[in-house]
Tab-separated table of C-alpha atoms in Angstrom:
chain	number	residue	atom	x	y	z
A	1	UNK	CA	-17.895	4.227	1.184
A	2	UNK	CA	-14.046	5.050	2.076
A	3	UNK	CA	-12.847	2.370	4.282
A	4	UNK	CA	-12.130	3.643	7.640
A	5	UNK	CA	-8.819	2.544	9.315
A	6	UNK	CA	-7.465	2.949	12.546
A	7	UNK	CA	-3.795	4.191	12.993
A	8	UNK	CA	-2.842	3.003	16.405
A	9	UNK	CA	1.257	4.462	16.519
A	10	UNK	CA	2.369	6.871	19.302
A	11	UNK	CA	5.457	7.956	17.885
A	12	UNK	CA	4.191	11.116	15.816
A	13	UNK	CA	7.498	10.908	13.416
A	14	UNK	CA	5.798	8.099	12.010
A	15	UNK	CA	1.934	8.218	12.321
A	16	UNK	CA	1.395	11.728	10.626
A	17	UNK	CA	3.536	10.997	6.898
A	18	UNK	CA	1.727	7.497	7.166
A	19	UNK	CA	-1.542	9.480	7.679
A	20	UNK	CA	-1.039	11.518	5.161
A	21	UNK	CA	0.042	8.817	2.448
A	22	UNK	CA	-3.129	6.819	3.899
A	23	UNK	CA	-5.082	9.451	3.049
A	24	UNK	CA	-4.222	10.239	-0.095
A	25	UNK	CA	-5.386	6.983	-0.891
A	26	UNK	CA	-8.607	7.560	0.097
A	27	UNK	CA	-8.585	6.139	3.102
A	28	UNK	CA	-10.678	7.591	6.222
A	29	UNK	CA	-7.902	7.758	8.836
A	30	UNK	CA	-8.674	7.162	12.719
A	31	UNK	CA	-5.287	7.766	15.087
A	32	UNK	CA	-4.952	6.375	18.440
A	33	UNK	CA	-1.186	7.580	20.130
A	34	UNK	CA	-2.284	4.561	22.916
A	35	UNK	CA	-4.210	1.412	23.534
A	36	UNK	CA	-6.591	2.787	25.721
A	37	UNK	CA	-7.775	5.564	23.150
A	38	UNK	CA	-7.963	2.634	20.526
A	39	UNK	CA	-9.957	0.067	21.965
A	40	UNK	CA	-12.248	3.004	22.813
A	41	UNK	CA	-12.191	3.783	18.896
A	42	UNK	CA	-12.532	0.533	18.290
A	43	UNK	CA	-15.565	0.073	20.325
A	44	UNK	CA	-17.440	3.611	19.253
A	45	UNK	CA	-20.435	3.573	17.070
A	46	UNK	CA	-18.885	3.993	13.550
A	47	UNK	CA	-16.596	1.135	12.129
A	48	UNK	CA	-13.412	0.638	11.928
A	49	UNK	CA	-12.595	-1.156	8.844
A	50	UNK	CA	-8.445	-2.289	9.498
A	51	UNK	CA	-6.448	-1.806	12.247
A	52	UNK	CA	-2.336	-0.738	11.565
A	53	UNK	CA	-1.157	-1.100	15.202
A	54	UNK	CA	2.105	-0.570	16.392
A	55	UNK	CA	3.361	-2.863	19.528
A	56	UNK	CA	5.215	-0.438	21.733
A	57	UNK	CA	2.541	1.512	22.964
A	58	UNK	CA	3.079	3.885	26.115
A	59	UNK	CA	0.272	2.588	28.207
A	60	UNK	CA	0.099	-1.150	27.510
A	61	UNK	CA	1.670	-3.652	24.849
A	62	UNK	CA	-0.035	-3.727	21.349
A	63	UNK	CA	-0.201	-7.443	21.672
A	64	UNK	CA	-2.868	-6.879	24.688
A	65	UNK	CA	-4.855	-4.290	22.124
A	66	UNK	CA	-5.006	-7.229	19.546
A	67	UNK	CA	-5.995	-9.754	22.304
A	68	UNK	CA	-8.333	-7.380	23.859
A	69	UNK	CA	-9.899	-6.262	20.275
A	70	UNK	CA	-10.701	-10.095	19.718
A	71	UNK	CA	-12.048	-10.534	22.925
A	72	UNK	CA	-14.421	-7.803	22.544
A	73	UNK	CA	-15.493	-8.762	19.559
A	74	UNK	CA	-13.371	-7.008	16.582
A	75	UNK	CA	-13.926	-8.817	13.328
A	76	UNK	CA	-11.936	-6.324	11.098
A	77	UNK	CA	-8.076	-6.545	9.955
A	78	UNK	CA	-5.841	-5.761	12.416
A	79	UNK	CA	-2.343	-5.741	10.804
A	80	UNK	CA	1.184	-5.276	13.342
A	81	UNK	CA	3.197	-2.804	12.386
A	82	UNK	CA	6.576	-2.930	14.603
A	83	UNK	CA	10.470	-3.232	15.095
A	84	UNK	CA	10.015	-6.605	16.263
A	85	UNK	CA	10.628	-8.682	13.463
A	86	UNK	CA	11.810	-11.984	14.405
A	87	UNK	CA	10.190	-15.110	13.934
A	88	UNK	CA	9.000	-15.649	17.430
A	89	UNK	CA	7.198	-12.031	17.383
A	90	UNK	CA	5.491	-12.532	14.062
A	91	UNK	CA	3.991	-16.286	15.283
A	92	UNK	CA	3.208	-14.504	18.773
A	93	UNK	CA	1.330	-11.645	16.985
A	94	UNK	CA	-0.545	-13.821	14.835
A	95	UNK	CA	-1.514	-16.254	17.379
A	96	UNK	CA	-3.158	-13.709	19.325
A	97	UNK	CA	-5.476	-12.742	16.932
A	98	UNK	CA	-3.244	-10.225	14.074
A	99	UNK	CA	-4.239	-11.372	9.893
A	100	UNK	CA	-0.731	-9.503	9.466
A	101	UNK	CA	2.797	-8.522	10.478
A	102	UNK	CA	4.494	-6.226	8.640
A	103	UNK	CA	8.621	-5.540	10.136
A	104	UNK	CA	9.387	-1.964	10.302
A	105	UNK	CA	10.960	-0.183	8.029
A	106	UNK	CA	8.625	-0.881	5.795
A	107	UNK	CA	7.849	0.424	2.217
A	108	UNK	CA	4.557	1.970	1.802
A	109	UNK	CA	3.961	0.323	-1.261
A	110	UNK	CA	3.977	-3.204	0.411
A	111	UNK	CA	1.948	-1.338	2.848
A	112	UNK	CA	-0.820	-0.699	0.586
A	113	UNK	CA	-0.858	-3.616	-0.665
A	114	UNK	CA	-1.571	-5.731	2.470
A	115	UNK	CA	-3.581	-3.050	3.210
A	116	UNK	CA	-5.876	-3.579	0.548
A	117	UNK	CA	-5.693	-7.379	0.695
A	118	UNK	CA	-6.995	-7.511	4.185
A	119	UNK	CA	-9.900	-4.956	3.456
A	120	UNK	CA	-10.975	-7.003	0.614
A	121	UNK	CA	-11.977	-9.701	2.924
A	122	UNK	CA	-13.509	-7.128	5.150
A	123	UNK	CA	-17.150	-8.160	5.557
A	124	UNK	CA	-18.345	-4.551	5.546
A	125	UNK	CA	-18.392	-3.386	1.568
A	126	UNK	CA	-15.566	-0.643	1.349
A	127	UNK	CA	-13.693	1.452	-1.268
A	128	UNK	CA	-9.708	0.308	-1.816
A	129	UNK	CA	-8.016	2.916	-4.271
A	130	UNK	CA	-8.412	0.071	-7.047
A	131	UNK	CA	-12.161	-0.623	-6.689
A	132	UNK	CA	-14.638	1.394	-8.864
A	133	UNK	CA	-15.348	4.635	-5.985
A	134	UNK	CA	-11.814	6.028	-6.448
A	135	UNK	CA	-11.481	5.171	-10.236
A	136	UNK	CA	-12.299	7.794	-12.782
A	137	UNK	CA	-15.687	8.233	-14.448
A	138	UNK	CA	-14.898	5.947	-17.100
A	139	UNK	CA	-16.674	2.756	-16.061
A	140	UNK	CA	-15.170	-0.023	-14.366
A	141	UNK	CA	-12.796	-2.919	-15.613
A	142	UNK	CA	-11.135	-5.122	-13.848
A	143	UNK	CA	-7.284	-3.871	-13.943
A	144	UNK	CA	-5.849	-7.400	-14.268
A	145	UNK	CA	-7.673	-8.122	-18.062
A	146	UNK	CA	-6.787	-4.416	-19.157
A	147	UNK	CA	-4.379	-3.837	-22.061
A	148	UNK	CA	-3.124	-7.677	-21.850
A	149	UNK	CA	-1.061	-6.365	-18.403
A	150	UNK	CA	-2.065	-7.790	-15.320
A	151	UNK	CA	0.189	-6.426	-11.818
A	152	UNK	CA	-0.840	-8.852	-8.917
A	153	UNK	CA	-0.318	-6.824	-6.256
A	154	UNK	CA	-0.777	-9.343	-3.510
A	155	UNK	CA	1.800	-12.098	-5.580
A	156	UNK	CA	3.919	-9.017	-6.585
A	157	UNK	CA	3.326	-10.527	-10.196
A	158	UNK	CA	3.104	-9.104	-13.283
A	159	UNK	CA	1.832	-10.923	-16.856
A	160	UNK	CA	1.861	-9.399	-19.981
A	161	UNK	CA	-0.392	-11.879	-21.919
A	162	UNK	CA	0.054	-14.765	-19.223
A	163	UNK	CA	3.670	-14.648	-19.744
A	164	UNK	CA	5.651	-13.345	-16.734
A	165	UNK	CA	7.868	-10.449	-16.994
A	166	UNK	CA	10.762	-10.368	-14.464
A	167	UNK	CA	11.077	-6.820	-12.417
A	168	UNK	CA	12.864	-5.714	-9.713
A	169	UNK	CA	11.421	-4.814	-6.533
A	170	UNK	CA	11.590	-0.996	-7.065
A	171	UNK	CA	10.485	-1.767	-10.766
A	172	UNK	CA	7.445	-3.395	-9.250
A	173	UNK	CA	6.317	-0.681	-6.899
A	174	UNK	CA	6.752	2.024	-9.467
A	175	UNK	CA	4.588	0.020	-11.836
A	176	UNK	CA	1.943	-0.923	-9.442
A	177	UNK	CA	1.884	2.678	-8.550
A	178	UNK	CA	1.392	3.928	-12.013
A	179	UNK	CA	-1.309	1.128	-11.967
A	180	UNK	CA	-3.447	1.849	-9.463
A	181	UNK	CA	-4.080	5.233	-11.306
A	182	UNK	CA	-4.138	3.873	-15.127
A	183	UNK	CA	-4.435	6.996	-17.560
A	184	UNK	CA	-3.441	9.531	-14.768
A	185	UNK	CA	0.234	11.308	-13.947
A	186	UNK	CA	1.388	10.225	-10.965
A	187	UNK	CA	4.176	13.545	-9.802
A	188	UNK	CA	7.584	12.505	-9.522
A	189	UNK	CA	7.242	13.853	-5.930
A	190	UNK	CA	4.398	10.817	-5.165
A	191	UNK	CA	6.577	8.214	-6.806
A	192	UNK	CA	9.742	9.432	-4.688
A	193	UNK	CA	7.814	9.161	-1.404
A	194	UNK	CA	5.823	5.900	-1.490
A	195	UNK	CA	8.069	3.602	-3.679
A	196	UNK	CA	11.622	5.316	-2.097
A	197	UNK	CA	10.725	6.702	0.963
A	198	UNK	CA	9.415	10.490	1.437
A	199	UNK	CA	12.401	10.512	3.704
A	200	UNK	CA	14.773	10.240	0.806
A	201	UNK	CA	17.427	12.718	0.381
A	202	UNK	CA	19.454	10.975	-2.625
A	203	UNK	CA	19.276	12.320	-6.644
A	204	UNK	CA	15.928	11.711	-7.953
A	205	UNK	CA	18.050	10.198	-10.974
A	206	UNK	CA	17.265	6.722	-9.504
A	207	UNK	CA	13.467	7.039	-10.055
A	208	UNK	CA	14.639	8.096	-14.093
A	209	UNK	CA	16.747	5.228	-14.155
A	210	UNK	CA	14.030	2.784	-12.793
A	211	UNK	CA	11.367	4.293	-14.835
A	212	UNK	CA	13.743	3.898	-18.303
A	213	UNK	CA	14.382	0.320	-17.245
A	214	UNK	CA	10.833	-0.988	-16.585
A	215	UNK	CA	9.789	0.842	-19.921
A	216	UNK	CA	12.386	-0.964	-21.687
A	217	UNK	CA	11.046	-4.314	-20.231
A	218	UNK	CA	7.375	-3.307	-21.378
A	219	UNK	CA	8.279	-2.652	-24.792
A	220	UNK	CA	10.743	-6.144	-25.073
A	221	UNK	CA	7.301	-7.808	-23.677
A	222	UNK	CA	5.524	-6.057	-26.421
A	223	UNK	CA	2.819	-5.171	-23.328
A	224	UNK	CA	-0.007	-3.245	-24.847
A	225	UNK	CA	0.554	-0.134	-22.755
A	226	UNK	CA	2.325	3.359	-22.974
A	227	UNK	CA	5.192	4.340	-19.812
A	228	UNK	CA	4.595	8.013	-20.839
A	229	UNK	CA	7.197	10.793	-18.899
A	230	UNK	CA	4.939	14.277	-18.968
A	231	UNK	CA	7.814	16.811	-18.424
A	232	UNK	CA	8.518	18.452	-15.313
A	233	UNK	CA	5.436	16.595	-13.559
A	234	UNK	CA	5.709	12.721	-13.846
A	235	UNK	CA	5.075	9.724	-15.738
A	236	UNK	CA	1.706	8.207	-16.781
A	237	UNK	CA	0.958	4.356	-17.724
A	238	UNK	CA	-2.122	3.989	-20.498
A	239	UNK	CA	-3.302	1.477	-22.316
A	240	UNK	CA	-1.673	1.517	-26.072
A	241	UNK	CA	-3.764	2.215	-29.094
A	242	UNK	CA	-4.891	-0.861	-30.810
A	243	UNK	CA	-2.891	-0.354	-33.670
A	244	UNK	CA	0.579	1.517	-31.325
């Protein structure tokens, strides 16, 4: 079952590329442009399974949609996702009942991560885009024992063998990206819009250069995988043959 999140952003700019890169995950999407709409969401007969909500809402502040949500009852994720980024805002958010607060801009890739985090602990059993339901037929292995590579997305770690291999942040994302989808090509055009920004207007050259680096980093840590380019699409990560 596709976990089912609710999108509560007004500002359309921003809720329909997140939508789209939400669901293109896999994710069920629900969009609410005010609180009203999404505590009635909320409240309506099939579950919500996480909660992005902005905090400058047209009809009331997104901190009273949190407070109400708890009030009424919501035991889901309900993660903040807002301008407001100081110190004071994040402790205010949390205390009123938010499990996160994520400062806009934001990469997507961070994003998804906390996104997947918080529906792990959902209580309802749900599909995130690394459990089994959006894998491929092969069957099931845990990602982190695969190949000898293991990409923490929640410590923004990666091990080859239990040794730690030092990335950069944009090294990271494009690896946990590749990740998430072992074996497959991920396009050029999906790397450029969640690990960059789909706003990006720069060369692509920068996602070459990143992608040369972090193979060059695989191969010093002898990591038992392939950073394969397929030309004129994207770039695949597989596990190496026994013997490579």
């Amino acid at each position: 079952m596709a976990a089912r999140i609710l999108m509560v952003e007004d500002d359309d700019a921003i809720a329909a590329p997140l939508a789209r890169a939400l669901g293109r995950e896999g994710y069920e999407i629900e969009r609410a442009a005010n609180g009203a709409e999404a505590l009635a969401i909320a409240a309506g007969p099939v579950p919500i399974d996480l909660v992005l909500l902005d905090l400058g809402l047209p009809d009331m502040d997104g901190l009273d949609v949190c407070r109400r949500l708890r009030a009424d009852g919501f035991a889901a994720g309900i993660m903040i996702l807002t301008a407001r980024g100081g110190e004071l805002d994040r402790v205010v958010g949390l205390d009123v009942g938010a499990d996160d607060y994520l400062s806009k801009p934001f990469s997507l890739s961070e994003l998804l991560a906390r996104s997947r985090a918080l529906l792990r602990r959902s209580s309802r059993p749900v599909a995130t885009p690394t459990e089994p339901a959006t894998a491929h037929s092969a069957p099931a292995a845990p990602t982190p024992a695969a190949g000898g590579l293991r990409v923490d997305a929640d410590a923004r770690r990666v091990r080859v063998d239990g040794t730690e291999l030092a990335l950069t942040a944009k090294e990271f994302d494009v690896l946990l990206r590749l990740d998430t989808q072992r074996g497959a090509v991920v396009t050029r055009e999906v790397l450029m819009s969640e690990v960059w920004d789909e706003n990006w207007f720069g060369s692509t050259k920068t996602l070459d250069t990143t992608v040369g680096r972090l193979r060059q980093k695989l191969q010093d840590a002898h990591a038992p995988v392939a950073l394969s380019t397929v030309r004129g699409v994207g770039f695949r990560l597989e596990d190496a043959a026994p013997d490579a």
